[in-house]
Amino acid sequence: MATIHEIAKKVGVSSALVSRVLNDKPGVSPENRRKIREAIREARYVPNALARSLVRQSTQIIGVVMDDLCEKYFFELIRGLQDMGEEMGYNVVFCSGRSRPDIKYRYVDYFMEGRADGIVAFGSRLEDAPLVRHLVKRAPHCVLIEGDVPGESFNRVRVNNTGGAYRATRHLIARGYKRICHFTGDMNYNVAHERLEGFLAAMRDAGVPVEDGTVIQSDFEEALACERMTKLIGQGRVPDACFAGADKTAYGVMRALIASGLRVPDDVAVIGFDDEAPDSRDMLFPGLTTMRQPLYEMGQMGIKLLVRSLTTPDAAPQSVVFEPDFVMRESCI
Amino acid sequence: MATIHEIAKKVGVSSALVSRVLNDKPGVSPENRRKIREAIREARYVPNALARSLVRQSTQIIGVVMDDLCEKYFFELIRGLQDMGEEMGYNVVFCSGRSRPDIKYRYVDYFMEGRADGIVAFGSRLEDAPLVRHLVKRAPHCVLIEGDVPGESFNRVRVNNTGGAYRATRHLIARGYKRICHFTGDMNYNVAHERLEGFLAAMRDAGVPVEDGTVIQSDFEEALACERMTKLIGQGRVPDACFAGADKTAYGVMRALIASGLRVPDDVAVIGFDDEAPDSRDMLFPGLTTMRQPLYEMGQMGIKLLVRSLTTPDAAPQSVVFEPDFVMRESCI
DNA sequence: TATGAAATGTAAATCGTTTGACTTTCCCGT
DNA sequence: ACGGGAAAGTCAAACGATTTACATTTCATA
C-alpha cells in the first residue's frame, strides 16, 4: 500500500501538498493539483483512516452494540439508527452481542478504544446491568436504548412500557371484560417487568382483584405462550381477554385459542405490545391490536442525542421517553 | 483521555515499560508491574486502538458489508460469520448497504481505508457488479458471498443454485407431474437467474416442453407471487406442481392456492428454495419442501477463506461451492 | 575483585496522516 | 526599483501507541 510520502516523492512535492489535495484544501497550484491527482489515481492510493483519525481525534463513526442482530424485532431500530446516522454524516457500524453479556462487553470496549466517536447500546436484559454501568461511566459519549442504571445520569431513550401496559389494560377493563389475564414477556428483561407493573396498576386502580393465575409467566417467543394458554383452556379457565407482554407472545396465545376452536376476539380479546412487523402470512390470524413502539423514531432519537453529546460535550444528559401508540385492529375492538 | 505517557510519568518510568505491562510482556520488575497496573486502573486508562493498529499494521477486525441487515434471510449467514470470526480471534463488525449500491460502496471503501484486515461482502444483485469488481481488484483481502465477476479470480463462496434448481425440478418430473411451472425470484439478483437456468435445463433434459406461461416472473416477497398465482387460478390454468425461486415466493404461491380452496400438495405440489427459518405460525401451512442453503456454513467458510488469505497472502484465491440439500416436507413428497 | 550473563530499564524510530509556522516566489502599485 | 501581500510550497511537530537497539543494574561465579 502506498503512502502519502510516496505520492509526494513521485510528483516531487512535499507530503503536505498531497494532504491538501486529498482534503480539497486551498494552497495548491492547479498544475500540481492535477499532477498529484494523477499520481494518486495511478498508484491506487487510499489514505489510511487510522492515521487520519489519530491526528484528527475523530473517526466520524458511531458504533452500535445490539443485543442481537439476528432478531426481526430490531429491524426498525436499526433502520432508524442508520438513516439518522448517515444524515448526520457518520458511518454507522453494528456489532452483535448475541444476547451474551461477555460479548457485548468486548464490543463496548472495542468501540471505547477510540474506534468510534460515540456508542449506542441496547440493554434491556437485567443481566446487562454491570455492562451498562460500565458503559455510561467510562464512555465519554454514549446513548442507551432501553435499560437503566439507577443512580446514574446519562443519555437514554426508551418507551413508556408501564404507561402503555396501563392503557392497554384499562382499555380491556373499559370494554367490560371481566376475566382479564396477562401473559408476561421474558422476565429476564426490564421491559417485561415494566409491562407487568402497568398491568397490575391498571387492575388495582380499577378495583379489579388480581387472582391467582391471572398473571401467566411466559417469554418473547410464541411457543411457551401457546403451551400455557393451551393448558389454561384444558383446565377450563379460559379468560375473557388477554393482554400479552409482546406481539410474539400474543400470537402464541392466539394460536392456542384458534387451535382450540375459540374465536378472537368474540370469545377472547387479545392485545399485544410492540407492533412488530408481521409477515404477510399472518393475515390468516385476525389483525393484532397492540401498543406500537416507535422503534424507528427511537433509533433516530438515539443518534440525535449522541450527536448532541458529541458536538456540545457539556450538555446535560437527556432522557427521552416515547409514548407507545394504541393500534386497534381486529383482535380487540 | 489519558495516554501511555501520562501513565509512565505518573509512575516515574518510561512508556515502553507501560507498553510491556499492557501487552503482558516480560522485562518489567514485579514492583513496577504492580505500580503500573495500579496507575492504569486509577486513571481509567484505555489504550488507543488506532495508534496500536497503526504501528502493528493489523486491526484484528473483519468488516462485513451486507446487502441489508434487516432481512431475516441473512440471519444464519450472520451467525456463521460471527461465530467463526470470533473463533479465529477477530472482531466482526457489520455494515448494511440497505440494498443500495452507493452505500455499499461507501462501506467497502470505509473498510479498505485500513479499518479492517479483511472484508466479507455479500453481492448477489446484478447492479452490484461494478462494486464487486472494485472490491476484488482493490481490496488486498476479501471474500465474496454469492455474486460473480467474470474474468476475475478471487475468494468466493456460493451455492450451486443451478444444480439445486435442476434437482428440484427433476424431482417434480420424476414424481409424474406434468404441468410444472416456475415462479422466479427477483430477476435483479444473480441467484434468480441461476435457478431459472436450472429449471429450464431440467425440463429440457427431460424432454418436457416449456410452453408460454410456464415461467412466471415474480420476486422474493410473498405478495407478488400470491397475486400472480391467483391470476393463474382465475384463468383456469392451475398447474400440477410449482417450483418457486425462493421460500417466500413459495409461501405466496401456497397462500393463493389455499385461499382458492386448492390443497397442497394434493392439488398442487410446491417446492421452494432457501429453507429460510419459518416463523412458528407458519405451521398453519403444510411444511415447505425446499432446497436448503447452508448459510451458516457458508458464513463460516467465508471467514475461513479470508483468514487463510490473511495468513498466507500468496495463496491462490479459492472458490467454494456448496450443494443445497433437498429437504422433503409436506408440500411435495 | 573482576567478569559476564540475565534482568531491567530507556531512548528513539516508526506507523501514516494533518496542520500550524515558516519560507519562497511572484506579481502589483507606486 | 522596491515594499507589501497573496499564493504556493516546505518543515516538523503532533496524534498514541509499539519495538528495536542499546544502556544500566544486579548478582552469582570464577
Short mmCIF file of N, CA, C and O in Angstrom, two decimals, chain B residues 90-147:
data_model
loop_
_atom_site.label_atom_id
_atom_site.label_comp_id
_atom_site.label_asym_id
_atom_site.label_seq_id
_atom_site.Cartn_x
_atom_site.Cartn_y
_atom_site.Cartn_z
N TYR B 90 -10.95 -12.73 15.75
CA TYR B 90 -11.21 -11.42 15.14
C TYR B 90 -12.48 -10.79 15.71
O TYR B 90 -13.38 -11.49 16.17
N ASN B 91 -12.53 -9.50 15.66
CA ASN B 91 -13.78 -8.81 15.91
C ASN B 91 -14.50 -8.68 14.58
O ASN B 91 -13.88 -8.34 13.57
N VAL B 92 -15.77 -8.93 14.60
CA VAL B 92 -16.54 -8.88 13.36
C VAL B 92 -17.54 -7.73 13.45
O VAL B 92 -18.36 -7.68 14.37
N VAL B 93 -17.43 -6.79 12.55
CA VAL B 93 -18.38 -5.67 12.57
C VAL B 93 -19.14 -5.61 11.24
O VAL B 93 -18.60 -5.94 10.19
N PHE B 94 -20.37 -5.19 11.36
CA PHE B 94 -21.28 -5.25 10.22
C PHE B 94 -21.71 -3.87 9.76
O PHE B 94 -21.96 -2.98 10.58
N CYS B 95 -21.84 -3.74 8.44
CA CYS B 95 -22.45 -2.56 7.87
C CYS B 95 -23.52 -3.03 6.92
O CYS B 95 -23.44 -4.12 6.36
N SER B 96 -24.48 -2.19 6.72
CA SER B 96 -25.55 -2.57 5.83
C SER B 96 -25.65 -1.58 4.68
O SER B 96 -25.70 -0.37 4.89
N GLY B 97 -25.66 -2.11 3.48
CA GLY B 97 -25.80 -1.25 2.31
C GLY B 97 -27.25 -0.95 1.99
O GLY B 97 -27.54 -0.18 1.11
N ARG B 98 -28.13 -1.55 2.74
CA ARG B 98 -29.56 -1.38 2.52
C ARG B 98 -29.93 -1.49 1.05
O ARG B 98 -30.68 -0.67 0.50
N SER B 99 -29.35 -2.49 0.41
CA SER B 99 -29.64 -2.77 -1.00
C SER B 99 -29.36 -1.60 -1.92
O SER B 99 -29.84 -1.57 -3.04
N ARG B 100 -28.60 -0.63 -1.43
CA ARG B 100 -28.24 0.48 -2.33
C ARG B 100 -26.75 0.43 -2.63
O ARG B 100 -25.92 0.55 -1.73
N PRO B 101 -26.42 0.28 -3.92
CA PRO B 101 -25.01 0.12 -4.29
C PRO B 101 -24.14 1.27 -3.80
O PRO B 101 -23.01 1.05 -3.38
N ASP B 102 -24.65 2.50 -3.83
CA ASP B 102 -23.79 3.62 -3.44
C ASP B 102 -23.40 3.52 -1.97
O ASP B 102 -22.25 3.81 -1.61
N ILE B 103 -24.33 3.10 -1.13
CA ILE B 103 -23.99 2.98 0.29
C ILE B 103 -23.03 1.82 0.50
O ILE B 103 -22.07 1.91 1.27
N LYS B 104 -23.29 0.73 -0.20
CA LYS B 104 -22.36 -0.40 -0.08
C LYS B 104 -20.96 0.03 -0.49
O LYS B 104 -19.97 -0.31 0.16
N TYR B 105 -20.87 0.78 -1.54
CA TYR B 105 -19.60 1.32 -2.00
C TYR B 105 -18.90 2.05 -0.87
O TYR B 105 -17.73 1.85 -0.57
N ARG B 106 -19.65 2.94 -0.23
CA ARG B 106 -19.07 3.74 0.85
C ARG B 106 -18.49 2.86 1.93
O ARG B 106 -17.40 3.11 2.45
N TYR B 107 -19.24 1.81 2.28
CA TYR B 107 -18.77 0.99 3.38
C TYR B 107 -17.61 0.08 2.98
O TYR B 107 -16.75 -0.23 3.79
N VAL B 108 -17.61 -0.34 1.74
CA VAL B 108 -16.46 -1.11 1.28
C VAL B 108 -15.21 -0.24 1.36
O VAL B 108 -14.17 -0.65 1.89
N ASP B 109 -15.31 0.98 0.87
CA ASP B 109 -14.16 1.89 0.95
C ASP B 109 -13.79 2.14 2.40
O ASP B 109 -12.62 2.18 2.76
N TYR B 110 -14.80 2.30 3.19
CA TYR B 110 -14.61 2.54 4.61
C TYR B 110 -13.68 1.49 5.22
O TYR B 110 -12.72 1.82 5.92
N PHE B 111 -13.95 0.25 4.92
CA PHE B 111 -13.10 -0.81 5.47
C PHE B 111 -11.75 -0.86 4.78
O PHE B 111 -10.75 -1.23 5.38
N MET B 112 -11.73 -0.50 3.51
CA MET B 112 -10.47 -0.59 2.76
C MET B 112 -9.46 0.46 3.20
O MET B 112 -8.28 0.34 2.92
N GLU B 113 -9.92 1.48 3.87
CA GLU B 113 -9.01 2.54 4.31
C GLU B 113 -8.20 2.12 5.53
O GLU B 113 -7.76 2.97 6.30
N GLY B 114 -8.04 0.85 5.71
CA GLY B 114 -7.21 0.37 6.80
C GLY B 114 -7.96 0.09 8.08
O GLY B 114 -7.34 -0.19 9.10
N ARG B 115 -9.27 0.16 8.03
CA ARG B 115 -10.02 -0.04 9.26
C ARG B 115 -10.30 -1.50 9.55
O ARG B 115 -10.79 -1.84 10.62
N ALA B 116 -10.01 -2.35 8.59
CA ALA B 116 -10.20 -3.78 8.81
C ALA B 116 -9.07 -4.52 8.11
O ALA B 116 -8.49 -4.02 7.14
N ASP B 117 -8.77 -5.72 8.61
CA ASP B 117 -7.74 -6.51 7.94
C ASP B 117 -8.29 -7.14 6.67
O ASP B 117 -7.55 -7.38 5.72
N GLY B 118 -9.58 -7.42 6.67
CA GLY B 118 -10.17 -8.04 5.50
C GLY B 118 -11.66 -7.76 5.44
O GLY B 118 -12.25 -7.31 6.41
N ILE B 119 -12.23 -8.03 4.30
CA ILE B 119 -13.63 -7.70 4.07
C ILE B 119 -14.38 -8.92 3.57
O ILE B 119 -13.90 -9.65 2.70
N VAL B 120 -15.57 -9.12 4.12
CA VAL B 120 -16.51 -10.08 3.56
C VAL B 120 -17.68 -9.29 3.02
O VAL B 120 -18.24 -8.45 3.73
N ALA B 121 -18.02 -9.52 1.78
CA ALA B 121 -19.13 -8.77 1.20
C ALA B 121 -20.12 -9.72 0.58
O ALA B 121 -19.78 -10.80 0.12
N PHE B 122 -21.36 -9.29 0.63
CA PHE B 122 -22.42 -10.05 0.02
C PHE B 122 -22.87 -9.29 -1.22
O PHE B 122 -23.18 -8.11 -1.14
N GLY B 123 -22.90 -9.94 -2.36
CA GLY B 123 -23.26 -9.20 -3.56
C GLY B 123 -23.91 -10.05 -4.61
O GLY B 123 -23.27 -10.51 -5.53
N SER B 124 -25.19 -10.23 -4.47
CA SER B 124 -25.87 -11.06 -5.44
C SER B 124 -26.70 -10.22 -6.41
O SER B 124 -27.20 -10.72 -7.41
N ARG B 125 -26.81 -8.92 -6.14
CA ARG B 125 -27.58 -8.09 -7.05
C ARG B 125 -26.78 -7.83 -8.33
O ARG B 125 -25.58 -7.59 -8.27
N LEU B 126 -27.46 -7.84 -9.42
CA LEU B 126 -26.76 -7.61 -10.68
C LEU B 126 -26.11 -6.25 -10.70
O LEU B 126 -25.01 -6.07 -11.18
N GLU B 127 -26.80 -5.26 -10.15
CA GLU B 127 -26.27 -3.90 -10.19
C GLU B 127 -25.05 -3.73 -9.29
O GLU B 127 -24.39 -2.70 -9.33
N ASP B 128 -24.73 -4.76 -8.50
CA ASP B 128 -23.54 -4.68 -7.67
C ASP B 128 -22.27 -4.92 -8.46
O ASP B 128 -21.17 -4.72 -7.94
N ALA B 129 -22.39 -5.37 -9.69
CA ALA B 129 -21.22 -5.79 -10.45
C ALA B 129 -20.05 -4.82 -10.37
O ALA B 129 -18.93 -5.24 -10.06
N PRO B 130 -20.25 -3.52 -10.60
CA PRO B 130 -19.09 -2.62 -10.54
C PRO B 130 -18.47 -2.58 -9.15
O PRO B 130 -17.25 -2.57 -8.99
N LEU B 131 -19.33 -2.60 -8.16
CA LEU B 131 -18.84 -2.57 -6.78
C LEU B 131 -17.98 -3.80 -6.50
O LEU B 131 -16.90 -3.71 -5.92
N VAL B 132 -18.48 -4.93 -6.93
CA VAL B 132 -17.78 -6.18 -6.65
C VAL B 132 -16.45 -6.20 -7.38
O VAL B 132 -15.42 -6.62 -6.83
N ARG B 133 -16.43 -5.70 -8.57
CA ARG B 133 -15.17 -5.61 -9.31
C ARG B 133 -14.20 -4.69 -8.57
O ARG B 133 -13.02 -5.01 -8.39
N HIS B 134 -14.71 -3.56 -8.14
CA HIS B 134 -13.93 -2.62 -7.34
C HIS B 134 -13.33 -3.35 -6.14
O HIS B 134 -12.13 -3.25 -5.86
N LEU B 135 -14.16 -4.09 -5.45
CA LEU B 135 -13.73 -4.79 -4.24
C LEU B 135 -12.62 -5.77 -4.52
O LEU B 135 -11.55 -5.70 -3.91
N VAL B 136 -12.85 -6.68 -5.43
CA VAL B 136 -11.87 -7.74 -5.62
C VAL B 136 -10.58 -7.23 -6.27
O VAL B 136 -9.53 -7.84 -6.12
N LYS B 137 -10.66 -6.11 -6.97
CA LYS B 137 -9.44 -5.59 -7.59
C LYS B 137 -8.61 -4.77 -6.61
O LYS B 137 -7.40 -4.74 -6.70
N ARG B 138 -9.28 -4.07 -5.70
CA ARG B 138 -8.53 -3.14 -4.85
C ARG B 138 -8.29 -3.63 -3.44
O ARG B 138 -7.32 -3.22 -2.81
N ALA B 139 -9.21 -4.42 -2.91
CA ALA B 139 -9.02 -4.86 -1.53
C ALA B 139 -8.00 -5.99 -1.50
O ALA B 139 -8.17 -6.98 -2.20
N PRO B 140 -6.97 -5.84 -0.69
CA PRO B 140 -5.94 -6.88 -0.65
C PRO B 140 -6.49 -8.21 -0.17
O PRO B 140 -6.06 -9.26 -0.61
N HIS B 141 -7.47 -8.14 0.75
CA HIS B 141 -8.01 -9.38 1.30
C HIS B 141 -9.52 -9.29 1.38
O HIS B 141 -10.05 -8.47 2.13
N CYS B 142 -10.19 -10.10 0.59
CA CYS B 142 -11.64 -10.07 0.65
C CYS B 142 -12.23 -11.40 0.22
O CYS B 142 -11.56 -12.23 -0.39
N VAL B 143 -13.46 -11.60 0.61
CA VAL B 143 -14.22 -12.79 0.23
C VAL B 143 -15.59 -12.32 -0.21
O VAL B 143 -16.20 -11.46 0.44
N LEU B 144 -16.05 -12.88 -1.30
CA LEU B 144 -17.37 -12.52 -1.78
C LEU B 144 -18.33 -13.68 -1.57
O LEU B 144 -18.02 -14.82 -1.88
N ILE B 145 -19.49 -13.36 -0.99
CA ILE B 145 -20.51 -14.39 -0.82
C ILE B 145 -21.58 -14.16 -1.87
O ILE B 145 -22.19 -13.09 -1.90
N GLU B 146 -21.81 -15.15 -2.67
CA GLU B 146 -22.70 -15.00 -3.83
C GLU B 146 -22.17 -13.88 -4.73
O GLU B 146 -21.40 -13.04 -4.31
N GLY B 147 -22.62 -13.91 -5.95
CA GLY B 147 -22.16 -12.88 -6.87
C GLY B 147 -20.91 -13.33 -7.59
O GLY B 147 -20.23 -14.26 -7.18
#
